[in-house]
Amino acid sequence: MGTSHHTEKKDRLAAVGPRLRDLRRGHGLTLAALAEQTGINESTLSRLEGGTRKPTLEMLLPLAEVYAVPLDELVGAPRTGDPRIHLKPVTRNGMTFVPLSRPGGVQAHKLLIPPRPDTQPQLNTHEGFEWVYVLAGRLRLLLGDNTVILKPGEAAEFDTHVPHWLGPDDERTVELLILFGTQGERAHLKARTI
């Protein structure tokens, strides 16, 4: 029995690298961007993802924070049988992300974007797709050359290869449900197209 437990633990450690790579890609981050956010150099991150470097707690804590996932999920610790997802908000670029799903596959978050009157919208592109549903406030979505205003109860889905930006349309914080995933992982929902 001791050997099967040891093998299981070894397998779990071997799966950390691919899990970290999937999370980074799911968040649309390059190794350079991740290095900047975590303070861990690119080559170390690359070796972690490739499995040639064993993860330490000092490395995993900032990664768990950037990806907004509990540490036990980051390392694939066995589930305790509790189906609840522990909501741990993470603030990034002035926006608050509250994870509503476990890592892997399509990610669900509640997103709060406060008004930022002094900042110019910066359109971004990355791998994957996004689906957004407005809970409160008015969302201004810049998508390529188009501007769309969404009110509570409205949804949009788009390919994130298209330059895009999300923010409040007025002086109130906008509250969204957002699903995002890597390319090919589409939300299995019939979102209203814009």
N, CA, C and O of each residue as an XYZ file, in Angstrom:
776
protein
N       0.822     -1.197      0.000
C       0.000      0.000      0.000
C       0.862      1.256      0.000
O       0.509      2.251     -0.633
N       2.001      1.218      0.712
C       2.898      2.357      0.752
C       3.411      2.740     -0.625
O       3.546      3.923     -0.937
N       3.705      1.715     -1.468
C       4.245      2.018     -2.786
C       3.206      2.648     -3.693
O       3.539      3.544     -4.469
N       1.947      2.207     -3.622
C       0.926      2.813     -4.486
C       0.680      4.265     -4.072
O       0.438      5.119     -4.924
N       0.742      4.548     -2.766
C       0.585      5.926     -2.292
C       1.747      6.777     -2.793
O       1.558      7.915     -3.222
N       2.978      6.199     -2.730
C       4.168      6.909     -3.193
C       4.078      7.187     -4.692
O       4.401      8.285     -5.144
N       3.637      6.186     -5.464
C       3.488      6.345     -6.919
C       2.447      7.405     -7.234
O       2.638      8.228     -8.129
N       1.345      7.380     -6.493
C       0.260      8.357     -6.699
C       0.787      9.777     -6.459
O       0.486     10.695     -7.221
N       1.576      9.945     -5.391
C       2.138     11.253     -5.066
C       3.104     11.714     -6.165
O       3.104     12.886     -6.541
N       3.931     10.784     -6.682
C       4.885     11.085     -7.742
C       4.137     11.505     -9.017
O       4.517     12.467     -9.685
N       3.065     10.763     -9.342
C       2.247     11.088    -10.522
C       1.634     12.473    -10.384
O       1.583     13.236    -11.349
N       1.166     12.797     -9.174
C       0.552     14.095     -8.931
C       1.573     15.210     -9.123
O       1.257     16.249     -9.702
N       2.810     14.998     -8.634
C       3.874     15.991     -8.813
C       4.222     16.152    -10.288
O       4.469     17.268    -10.746
N       4.243     15.046    -11.040
C       4.564     15.098    -12.469
C       3.493     15.865    -13.248
O       3.782     16.441    -14.297
N       2.268     15.873    -12.742
C       1.162     16.552    -13.433
C       1.140     18.059    -13.171
O       0.410     18.787    -13.843
N       1.933     18.537    -12.199
C       1.931     19.970    -11.862
C       2.394     20.816    -13.044
O       1.778     21.838    -13.344
N       3.470     20.409    -13.722
C       4.006     21.179    -14.851
C       2.973     21.418    -15.946
O       2.705     22.566    -16.300
N       2.379     20.331    -16.497
C       1.344     20.524    -17.522
C       0.159     21.356    -17.024
O      -0.422     22.128    -17.786
N      -0.199     21.199    -15.744
C      -1.315     21.974    -15.183
C      -0.954     23.467    -15.175
O      -1.784     24.314    -15.503
N       0.296     23.777    -14.795
C       0.747     25.173    -14.784
C       0.754     25.752    -16.200
O       0.361     26.900    -16.407
N       1.202     24.952    -17.173
C       1.223     25.409    -18.571
C      -0.205     25.685    -19.059
O      -0.457     26.711    -19.692
N      -1.140     24.767    -18.764
C      -2.541     24.950    -19.177
C      -3.147     26.204    -18.558
O      -3.870     26.944    -19.225
N      -2.851     26.441    -17.277
C      -3.373     27.630    -16.601
C      -2.828     28.902    -17.240
O      -3.571     29.855    -17.471
N      -1.523     28.911    -17.526
C      -0.919     30.101    -18.143
C      -1.546     30.364    -19.505
O      -1.908     31.498    -19.819
N      -1.672     29.320    -20.309
C      -2.273     29.495    -21.637
C      -3.733     29.900    -21.534
O      -4.206     30.732    -22.309
N      -4.450     29.316    -20.578
C      -5.851     29.660    -20.367
C      -6.048     31.117    -19.983
O      -7.085     31.714    -20.274
N      -5.040     31.685    -19.323
C      -5.089     33.097    -18.937
C      -4.500     34.004    -20.007
O      -4.444     35.223    -19.838
N      -4.057     33.401    -21.115
C      -3.509     34.184    -22.221
C      -2.204     34.881    -21.877
O      -1.919     35.961    -22.394
N      -1.399     34.262    -20.995
C      -0.142     34.882    -20.561
C       1.067     34.242    -21.237
O       1.097     33.030    -21.452
N       2.046     35.049    -21.566
C       3.335     34.530    -22.033
C       4.185     34.246    -20.798
O       3.868     34.706    -19.701
N       5.261     33.492    -20.978
C       6.186     33.258    -19.859
C       6.756     34.582    -19.355
O       6.936     34.773    -18.153
N       7.039     35.504    -20.297
C       7.602     36.813    -19.902
C       6.618     37.591    -19.039
O       7.008     38.176    -18.029
N       5.336     37.602    -19.430
C       4.314     38.327    -18.655
C       4.136     37.690    -17.281
O       3.970     38.389    -16.282
N       4.172     36.356    -17.240
C       4.025     35.648    -15.966
C       5.223     35.927    -15.060
O       5.066     36.104    -13.852
N       6.413     35.964    -15.646
C       7.630     36.259    -14.871
C       7.510     37.640    -14.235
O       7.883     37.839    -13.079
N       6.986     38.588    -15.005
C       6.822     39.954    -14.506
C       5.830     40.004    -13.337
O       6.053     40.715    -12.357
N       4.733     39.242    -13.449
C       3.698     39.260    -12.401
C       4.107     38.509    -11.142
O       3.673     38.863    -10.046
N       4.944     37.469    -11.284
C       5.276     36.629    -10.129
C       6.645     36.905     -9.530
O       6.896     36.570     -8.372
N       7.553     37.528    -10.327
C       8.917     37.732     -9.850
C       9.767     36.471     -9.996
O      10.899     36.435     -9.514
N       9.238     35.435    -10.657
C       9.990     34.199    -10.911
C      10.531     34.306    -12.333
O       9.777     34.634    -13.250
N      11.829     34.037    -12.538
C      12.376     34.249    -13.880
C      11.808     33.244    -14.891
O      11.343     32.160    -14.537
N      11.868     33.655    -16.173
C      11.275     32.883    -17.267
C      11.806     31.470    -17.366
O      11.036     30.530    -17.565
N      13.128     31.304    -17.229
C      13.694     29.961    -17.397
C      13.211     29.028    -16.295
O      12.969     27.848    -16.548
N      13.068     29.544    -15.070
C      12.551     28.730    -13.968
C      11.107     28.330    -14.257
O      10.726     27.177    -14.058
N      10.299     29.293    -14.729
C       8.904     28.996    -15.063
C       8.825     27.943    -16.166
O       7.998     27.033    -16.108
N       9.684     28.074    -17.162
C       9.715     27.126    -18.274
C      10.075     25.721    -17.777
O       9.460     24.736    -18.186
N      11.080     25.636    -16.887
C      11.488     24.335    -16.343
C      10.407     23.749    -15.438
O      10.221     22.532    -15.403
N       9.691     24.607    -14.705
C       8.565     24.139    -13.885
C       7.500     23.496    -14.760
O       7.018     22.399    -14.476
N       7.137     24.212    -15.846
C       6.098     23.719    -16.754
C       6.549     22.460    -17.478
O       5.735     21.584    -17.770
N       7.841     22.367    -17.769
C       8.377     21.197    -18.467
C       8.632     20.006    -17.555
O       8.905     18.901    -18.025
N       8.542     20.236    -16.248
C       8.716     19.141    -15.293
C      10.161     18.880    -14.900
O      10.431     17.931    -14.164
N      11.109     19.707    -15.378
C      12.514     19.486    -15.018
C      12.892     20.205    -13.728
O      13.987     20.004    -13.204
N      12.006     21.030    -13.219
C      12.236     21.736    -11.953
C      11.092     21.402    -11.001
O       9.920     21.564    -11.341
N      11.450     20.928     -9.790
C      10.409     20.605     -8.803
C       9.844     21.894     -8.215
O      10.601     22.796     -7.857
N       8.518     21.987     -8.115
C       7.923     23.205     -7.560
C       8.165     23.319     -6.051
O       8.134     22.324     -5.327
N       8.405     24.546     -5.598
C       8.515     24.810     -4.163
C       7.338     25.696     -3.768
O       6.685     26.291     -4.625
N       7.079     25.776     -2.501
C       5.992     26.610     -2.000
C       6.203     28.069     -2.395
O       5.246     28.766     -2.732
N       7.470     28.539     -2.353
C       7.779     29.922     -2.720
C       7.424     30.213     -4.177
O       7.104     31.352     -4.517
N       7.477     29.197     -5.039
C       7.108     29.366     -6.452
C       5.599     29.245     -6.643
O       4.998     29.991     -7.415
N       5.002     28.302     -5.934
C       3.583     28.013     -6.151
C       2.653     29.100     -5.605
O       1.600     29.365     -6.186
N       3.038     29.726     -4.495
C       2.153     30.752     -3.905
C       1.871     31.912     -4.863
O       0.705     32.255     -5.059
N       2.911     32.538     -5.476
C       2.591     33.634     -6.412
C       1.837     33.149     -7.656
O       1.032     33.893     -8.216
N       2.090     31.914     -8.092
C       1.374     31.374     -9.253
C      -0.101     31.169     -8.920
O      -0.973     31.486     -9.729
N      -0.378     30.638     -7.733
C      -1.771     30.437     -7.303
C      -2.502     31.777     -7.242
O      -3.685     31.863     -7.571
N      -1.790     32.820     -6.820
C      -2.399     34.143     -6.731
C      -2.709     34.708     -8.116
O      -3.800     35.231     -8.343
N      -1.756     34.605     -9.041
C      -1.962     35.117    -10.403
C      -3.113     34.380    -11.081
O      -3.935     34.996    -11.759
N      -3.170     33.055    -10.897
C      -4.212     32.259    -11.559
C      -5.528     32.238    -10.787
O      -6.522     31.695    -11.269
N      -5.539     32.823     -9.599
C      -6.743     32.886     -8.757
C      -7.284     31.494     -8.457
O      -8.486     31.252     -8.559
N      -6.387     30.576     -8.085
C      -6.800     29.224     -7.708
C      -6.191     28.860     -6.359
O      -5.084     29.297     -6.043
N      -6.905     28.061     -5.555
C      -6.323     27.605     -4.287
C      -5.103     26.724     -4.555
O      -5.046     26.019     -5.563
N      -4.141     26.768     -3.658
C      -2.894     26.020     -3.791
C      -3.139     24.525     -3.986
O      -2.470     23.897     -4.806
N      -4.090     23.942     -3.243
C      -4.328     22.502     -3.363
C      -4.798     22.124     -4.769
O      -4.506     21.027     -5.245
N      -5.518     23.019     -5.430
C      -5.952     22.727     -6.799
C      -4.799     22.881     -7.775
O      -4.730     22.175     -8.781
N      -3.904     23.794     -7.482
C      -2.744     24.027     -8.344
C      -1.872     22.771     -8.405
O      -1.327     22.444     -9.460
N      -1.740     22.072     -7.287
C      -0.902     20.879     -7.248
C      -1.706     19.594     -7.413
O      -1.144     18.501     -7.342
N      -3.011     19.712     -7.631
C      -3.824     18.522     -7.871
C      -4.016     17.666     -6.642
O      -4.091     16.442     -6.741
N      -4.097     18.310     -5.456
C      -4.348     17.547     -4.234
C      -5.701     16.862     -4.347
O      -6.618     17.405     -4.963
N      -5.839     15.675     -3.762
C      -7.113     14.970     -3.889
C      -8.254     15.773     -3.290
O      -8.093     16.463     -2.283
N      -9.397     15.670     -3.924
C     -10.596     16.365     -3.433
C     -11.026     15.776     -2.105
O     -10.839     14.588     -1.844
N     -11.599     16.615     -1.280
C     -12.031     16.149      0.034
C     -13.473     15.670      0.008
O     -13.986     15.206      1.026
N     -14.135     15.772     -1.137
C     -15.536     15.387     -1.212
C     -16.436     16.593     -1.060
O     -17.648     16.489     -1.251
N     -15.862     17.741     -0.717
C     -16.640     18.973     -0.587
C     -16.760     19.592     -1.977
O     -15.750     19.971     -2.568
N     -18.003     19.702     -2.520
C     -18.158     20.206     -3.882
C     -18.033     21.725     -4.000
O     -17.948     22.264     -5.104
N     -18.022     22.416     -2.844
C     -17.969     23.882     -2.911
C     -16.646     24.365     -3.476
O     -15.599     23.750     -3.274
N     -16.717     25.468     -4.181
C     -15.516     26.112     -4.702
C     -15.251     27.297     -3.787
O     -16.137     28.116     -3.545
N     -14.032     27.381     -3.284
C     -13.708     28.454     -2.338
C     -13.402     29.725     -3.117
O     -12.429     29.796     -3.868
N     -14.251     30.722     -2.921
C     -14.145     31.968     -3.670
C     -13.048     32.835     -3.074
O     -13.177     33.357     -1.966
N     -11.967     32.978     -3.828
C     -10.843     33.790     -3.364
C     -10.586     34.877     -4.390
O      -9.942     34.633     -5.410
N     -11.090     36.087     -4.125
C     -10.910     37.174     -5.103
C      -9.445     37.526     -5.318
O      -8.632     37.480     -4.394
N      -9.130     37.877     -6.560
C      -7.786     38.322     -6.924
C      -7.950     39.620     -7.688
O      -8.781     39.712     -8.592
N      -7.160     40.632     -7.328
C      -7.226     41.904     -8.048
C      -6.052     41.985     -9.006
O      -4.898     41.805     -8.615
N      -6.364     42.261    -10.276
C      -5.336     42.362    -11.304
C      -5.706     43.506    -12.227
O      -6.832     43.562    -12.721
N      -4.775     44.419    -12.469
C      -5.004     45.587    -13.326
C      -6.250     46.380    -12.903
O      -6.988     46.879    -13.753
N      -6.480     46.491    -11.599
C      -7.617     47.264    -11.094
C      -8.938     46.519    -11.139
O      -9.945     47.033    -10.651
N      -8.963     45.308    -11.717
C     -10.200     44.527    -11.806
C     -10.158     43.412    -10.770
O      -9.088     42.885    -10.466
N     -11.315     43.053    -10.228
C     -11.382     41.981     -9.238
C     -12.003     40.746     -9.872
O     -13.143     40.781    -10.335
N     -11.238     39.645     -9.889
C     -11.704     38.364    -10.410
C     -12.059     37.460     -9.234
O     -11.268     37.313     -8.302
N     -13.248     36.856     -9.274
C     -13.637     35.889     -8.259
C     -13.840     34.556     -8.979
O     -14.825     34.409     -9.702
N     -12.936     33.568     -8.808
C     -13.083     32.297     -9.520
C     -14.345     31.563     -9.084
O     -14.622     31.439     -7.891
N     -15.106     31.078    -10.063
C     -16.339     30.344     -9.782
C     -16.232     28.893    -10.230
O     -17.190     28.130    -10.106
N     -15.057     28.504    -10.757
C     -14.874     27.133    -11.238
C     -13.501     26.643    -10.825
O     -12.644     27.420    -10.404
N     -13.307     25.334    -10.954
C     -11.998     24.747    -10.667
C     -11.115     24.900    -11.904
O     -11.636     25.084    -13.003
N      -9.787     24.827    -11.751
C      -8.904     24.974    -12.911
C      -9.117     23.866    -13.931
O      -9.579     22.773    -13.600
N      -8.773     24.170    -15.173
C      -8.888     23.186    -16.250
C     -10.143     23.436    -17.057
O     -11.201     23.708    -16.490
N     -10.042     23.348    -18.361
C     -11.199     23.556    -19.217
C     -11.643     25.003    -19.190
O     -10.840     25.912    -18.983
N     -12.930     25.205    -19.402
C     -13.490     26.555    -19.412
C     -13.471     27.112    -17.989
O     -13.887     26.431    -17.051
N     -12.994     28.338    -17.826
C     -12.917     28.981    -16.512
C     -14.067     29.961    -16.343
O     -14.362     30.730    -17.259
N     -14.719     29.946    -15.192
C     -15.804     30.878    -14.893
C     -15.359     31.801    -13.767
O     -14.826     31.348    -12.754
N     -15.580     33.095    -13.951
C     -15.244     34.089    -12.930
C     -16.372     35.109    -12.831
O     -17.096     35.364    -13.793
N     -16.497     35.679    -11.648
C     -17.274     36.902    -11.503
C     -16.226     37.996    -11.606
O     -15.151     37.881    -11.017
N     -16.523     39.057    -12.347
C     -15.542     40.107    -12.588
C     -16.151     41.455    -12.237
O     -17.251     41.781    -12.684
N     -15.437     42.234    -11.438
C     -15.857     43.584    -11.076
C     -14.859     44.559    -11.684
O     -13.664     44.499    -11.394
N     -15.362     45.469    -12.541
C     -14.476     46.450    -13.168
C     -14.923     47.843    -12.733
O     -15.979     48.313    -13.156
N     -14.126     48.507    -11.889
C     -14.488     49.859    -11.462
C     -14.216     50.857    -12.576
O     -13.422     50.578    -13.475
N     -14.873     52.029    -12.530
C     -14.580     53.053    -13.532
C     -13.137     53.525    -13.393
O     -12.632     53.689    -12.282
N     -12.478     53.740    -14.531
C     -11.093     54.233    -14.526
C     -11.041     55.411    -15.488
O     -10.548     55.283    -16.608
N     -11.556     56.569    -15.044
C     -11.695     57.707    -15.956
C     -10.382     58.210    -16.547
O     -10.382     58.793    -17.632
N      -9.284     58.000    -15.865
C      -8.010     58.552    -16.338
C      -7.279     57.654    -17.329
O      -6.256     58.052    -17.887
N      -7.801     56.427    -17.555
C      -7.061     55.508    -18.418
C      -7.719     55.368    -19.786
O      -8.943     55.335    -19.913
N      -6.864     55.286    -20.806
C      -7.329     55.054    -22.168
C      -7.499     53.551    -22.357
O      -6.652     52.781    -21.904
N      -8.578     53.112    -23.018
C      -8.742     51.672    -23.266
C      -7.577     51.103    -24.072
O      -7.212     51.641    -25.117
N      -7.005     50.022    -23.580
C      -5.930     49.315    -24.283
C      -6.506     48.002    -24.798
O      -6.811     47.110    -24.007
N      -6.658     47.871    -26.117
C      -7.191     46.642    -26.683
C      -6.136     45.548    -26.625
O      -4.966     45.789    -26.921
N      -6.558     44.335    -26.238
C      -5.649     43.192    -26.113
C      -6.128     42.035    -26.967
O      -7.303     41.960    -27.326
N      -5.219     41.141    -27.288
C      -5.578     39.894    -27.957
C      -4.887     38.762    -27.217
O      -3.823     38.959    -26.630
N      -5.480     37.586    -27.241
C      -4.852     36.383    -26.684
C      -5.576     35.163    -27.215
O      -6.598     35.285    -27.890
N      -5.047     33.985    -26.912
C      -5.651     32.725    -27.342
C      -7.025     32.563    -26.694
O      -7.232     33.004    -25.564
N      -7.948     31.942    -27.391
C      -9.186     31.505    -26.760
C     -10.428     32.267    -27.154
O     -10.524     32.835    -28.242
N     -11.382     32.261    -26.230
C     -12.661     32.933    -26.432
C     -13.113     33.469    -25.081
O     -12.614     33.051    -24.037
N     -14.060     34.397    -25.113
C     -14.683     34.874    -23.880
C     -16.181     34.951    -24.087
O     -16.664     35.239    -25.183
N     -16.901     34.690    -23.020
C     -18.347     34.858    -22.986
C     -18.617     35.708    -21.756
O     -18.164     35.374    -20.662
N     -19.353     36.803    -21.923
C     -19.642     37.680    -20.784
C     -21.142     37.866    -20.631
O     -21.883     37.912    -21.613
N     -21.576     37.973    -19.378
C     -22.974     38.212    -19.047
C     -22.986     39.341    -18.020
O     -22.349     39.226    -16.973
N     -23.696     40.419    -18.302
C     -23.699     41.580    -17.411
C     -24.709     41.359    -16.279
O     -25.895     41.129    -16.515
N     -24.199     41.438    -15.036
C     -25.044     41.301    -13.849
C     -25.557     42.665    -13.370
O     -26.723     42.809    -13.004
N     -24.667     43.656    -13.379
C     -25.025     44.994    -12.900
C     -24.154     46.029    -13.591
O     -23.018     45.747    -13.974
N     -24.697     47.231    -13.745
C     -23.963     48.301    -14.422
C     -24.111     48.167    -15.932
O     -24.860     47.324    -16.425
N     -23.386     49.010    -16.654
C     -23.394     48.964    -18.123
C     -21.982     48.684    -18.601
O     -21.036     49.358    -18.194
N     -21.841     47.684    -19.467
C     -20.540     47.287    -19.978
C     -20.299     47.902    -21.347
O     -21.151     47.842    -22.232
N     -19.119     48.496    -21.503
C     -18.699     48.942    -22.826
C     -17.680     47.920    -23.313
O     -16.638     47.719    -22.689
N     -17.993     47.280    -24.432
C     -17.124     46.278    -25.030
C     -16.595     46.829    -26.341
O     -17.359     47.087    -27.271
N     -15.275     47.008    -26.410
C     -14.639     47.398    -27.667
C     -14.139     46.107    -28.292
O     -13.378     45.362    -27.675
N     -14.570     45.850    -29.515
C     -14.243     44.611    -30.205
C     -13.827     44.965    -31.621
O     -14.674     45.209    -32.480
N     -12.513     44.994    -31.867
C     -12.024     45.457    -33.161
C     -12.393     46.919    -33.323
O     -12.051     47.742    -32.474
N     -13.089     47.254    -34.406
C     -13.516     48.637    -34.647
C     -14.909     48.922    -34.106
O     -15.408     50.038    -34.252
N     -15.551     47.924    -33.477
C     -16.922     48.091    -32.990
C     -16.964     48.393    -31.497
O     -16.121     47.926    -30.731
N     -17.965     49.184    -31.096
C     -18.236     49.434    -29.683
C     -19.654     48.949    -29.416
O     -20.593     49.320    -30.121
N     -19.798     48.118    -28.394
C     -21.112     47.582    -28.033
C     -21.361     47.902    -26.566
O     -20.474     47.731    -25.730
N     -22.571     48.369    -26.252
C     -22.951     48.629    -24.858
C     -23.909     47.520    -24.443
O     -24.916     47.276    -25.108
N     -23.586     46.846    -23.329
C     -24.434     45.765    -22.827
C     -25.016     46.171    -21.478
O     -24.313     46.689    -20.610
N     -26.323     45.925    -21.318
C     -27.018     46.226    -20.063
C     -27.184     44.936    -19.254
O     -26.960     43.852    -19.793
N     -27.570     45.024    -17.976
C     -27.776     43.807    -17.184
C     -28.721     42.837    -17.906
O     -29.754     43.230    -18.446
N     -28.332     41.565    -17.895
C     -29.132     40.538    -18.555
C     -28.710     40.273    -19.990
O     -29.227     39.351    -20.619
N     -27.768     41.072    -20.529
C     -27.294     40.849    -21.894
C     -25.961     40.106    -21.865
O     -25.189     40.206    -20.911
N     -25.714     39.349    -22.953
C     -24.515     38.521    -23.040
C     -23.834     38.730    -24.385
O     -24.462     39.151    -25.357
N     -22.552     38.433    -24.426
C     -21.784     38.485    -25.673
C     -20.742     37.381    -25.626
O     -20.271     37.004    -24.553
N     -20.385     36.866    -26.796
C     -19.340     35.855    -26.905
C     -18.457     36.239    -28.076
O     -18.959     36.610    -29.137
N     -17.137     36.153    -27.893
C     -16.246     36.571    -28.969
C     -14.915     35.839    -28.911
O     -14.500     35.339    -27.865
N     -14.260     35.792    -30.061
C     -12.936     35.203    -30.211
C     -11.927     36.231    -29.708
O     -11.941     37.381    -30.146
N     -11.056     35.825    -28.797
C     -10.125     36.776    -28.188
C      -8.902     37.060    -29.060
O      -8.003     37.790    -28.643
N      -8.860     36.484    -30.278
C      -7.827     36.896    -31.233
C      -8.160     38.283    -31.774
O      -7.286     38.996    -32.267
N      -9.456     38.663    -31.674
C      -9.896     39.992    -32.096
C      -9.508     40.972    -30.982
O      -9.812     40.713    -29.818
N      -8.842     42.098    -31.309
C      -8.484     43.068    -30.255
C      -9.737     43.500    -29.488
O     -10.751     43.851    -30.091
N      -9.657     43.472    -28.144
C     -10.851     43.768    -27.341
C     -10.475     44.459    -26.026
O      -9.332     44.423    -25.570
N     -11.498     45.090    -25.446
C     -11.354     45.780    -24.158
C     -12.726     45.782    -23.497
O     -13.742     45.956    -24.169
N     -12.754     45.588    -22.180
C     -13.993     45.610    -21.399
C     -13.888     46.673    -20.320
O     -12.842     46.810    -19.685
N     -14.953     47.424    -20.108
C     -14.949     48.411    -19.039
C     -16.339     48.985    -18.823
O     -17.245     48.738    -19.618
N     -16.514     49.752    -17.747
C     -17.816     50.371    -17.488
C     -18.121     51.435    -18.534
O     -17.216     52.089    -19.053
N     -19.403     51.599    -18.836
C     -19.817     52.625    -19.794
C     -20.121     53.949    -19.097
O     -20.312     54.976    -19.748
N     -20.164     53.912    -17.757
C     -20.446     55.145    -17.011
C     -19.606     55.140    -15.734
O     -18.592     54.447    -15.657
N     -20.027     55.909    -14.740
C     -19.199     56.049    -13.523
C     -19.474     54.964    -12.480
O     -18.995     55.055    -11.349
N     -20.236     53.945    -12.853
C     -20.512     52.849    -11.916
C     -19.646     51.629    -12.238
O     -19.269     51.406    -13.388
N     -19.339     50.847    -11.203
C     -18.627     49.580    -11.406
C     -19.537     48.646    -12.192
O     -20.737     48.570    -11.929
N     -18.958     47.933    -13.159
C     -19.737     46.949    -13.909
C     -19.384     45.565    -13.361
O     -18.220     45.257    -13.103
N     -20.425     44.740    -13.191
C     -20.276     43.414    -12.602
C     -20.669     42.378    -13.656
O     -21.763     42.437    -14.217
N     -19.768     41.428    -13.922
C     -19.983     40.460    -15.000
C     -19.789     39.033    -14.518
O     -19.097     38.777    -13.533
N     -20.410     38.118    -15.228
C     -20.002     36.721    -15.187
C     -19.188     36.557    -16.456
O     -19.609     37.009    -17.521
N     -18.034     35.923    -16.363
C     -17.193     35.770    -17.548
C     -16.705     34.331    -17.626
O     -16.239     33.768    -16.635
N     -16.816     33.747    -18.802
C     -16.272     32.418    -19.060
C     -15.167     32.605    -20.073
O     -15.352     33.304    -21.070
N     -14.026     31.994    -19.835
C     -12.999     32.040    -20.858
C     -12.276     30.710    -20.905
O     -12.171     29.994    -19.909
N     -11.783     30.404    -22.089
C     -11.090     29.136    -22.276
C     -10.134     29.233    -23.429
O     -10.123     30.215    -24.173
N      -9.323     28.192    -23.572
C      -8.375     28.172    -24.670
C      -9.119     27.909    -25.968
O     -10.284     27.513    -25.959
N      -8.434     28.132    -27.086
C      -9.060     27.962    -28.394
C      -9.641     26.557    -28.507
O      -9.005     25.579    -28.115
N     -10.835     26.469    -29.039
C     -11.481     25.171    -29.218
C     -12.376     24.809    -28.055
O     -13.233     23.937    -28.196
N     -12.208     25.452    -26.901
C     -13.094     25.209    -25.768
C     -14.149     26.291    -25.758
O     -13.971     27.324    -25.112
N     -15.234     26.076    -26.456
C     -16.301     27.062    -26.543
C     -17.285     26.803    -25.414
O     -17.437     25.670    -24.958
N     -17.940     27.841    -24.975
C     -18.972     27.675    -23.951
C     -20.132     26.920    -24.589
O     -20.564     27.255    -25.692
N     -20.626     25.917    -23.906
C     -21.753     25.153    -24.448
C     -23.056     25.808    -24.012
O     -23.925     25.182    -23.407
N     -23.155     27.061    -24.335
C     -24.338     27.854    -24.026
C     -24.734     28.568    -25.296
O     -23.879     28.873    -26.128
N     -25.993     28.836    -25.458
C     -26.420     29.607    -26.616
C     -26.401     31.079    -26.216
O     -27.404     31.619    -25.750
N     -25.247     31.722    -26.403
C     -25.128     33.136    -26.075
C     -25.710     33.941    -27.235
O     -25.559     33.572    -28.400
N     -26.368     35.028    -26.903
C     -26.900     35.904    -27.954
C     -25.736     36.548    -28.667
O     -24.854     37.122    -28.029
N     -25.724     36.461    -29.974
C     -24.611     37.069    -30.708
C     -24.896     38.551    -30.915
O     -26.046     38.988    -30.971
N     -23.819     39.300    -31.026
C     -23.964     40.738    -31.250
C     -23.629     41.042    -32.684
O     -23.685     42.199    -33.099
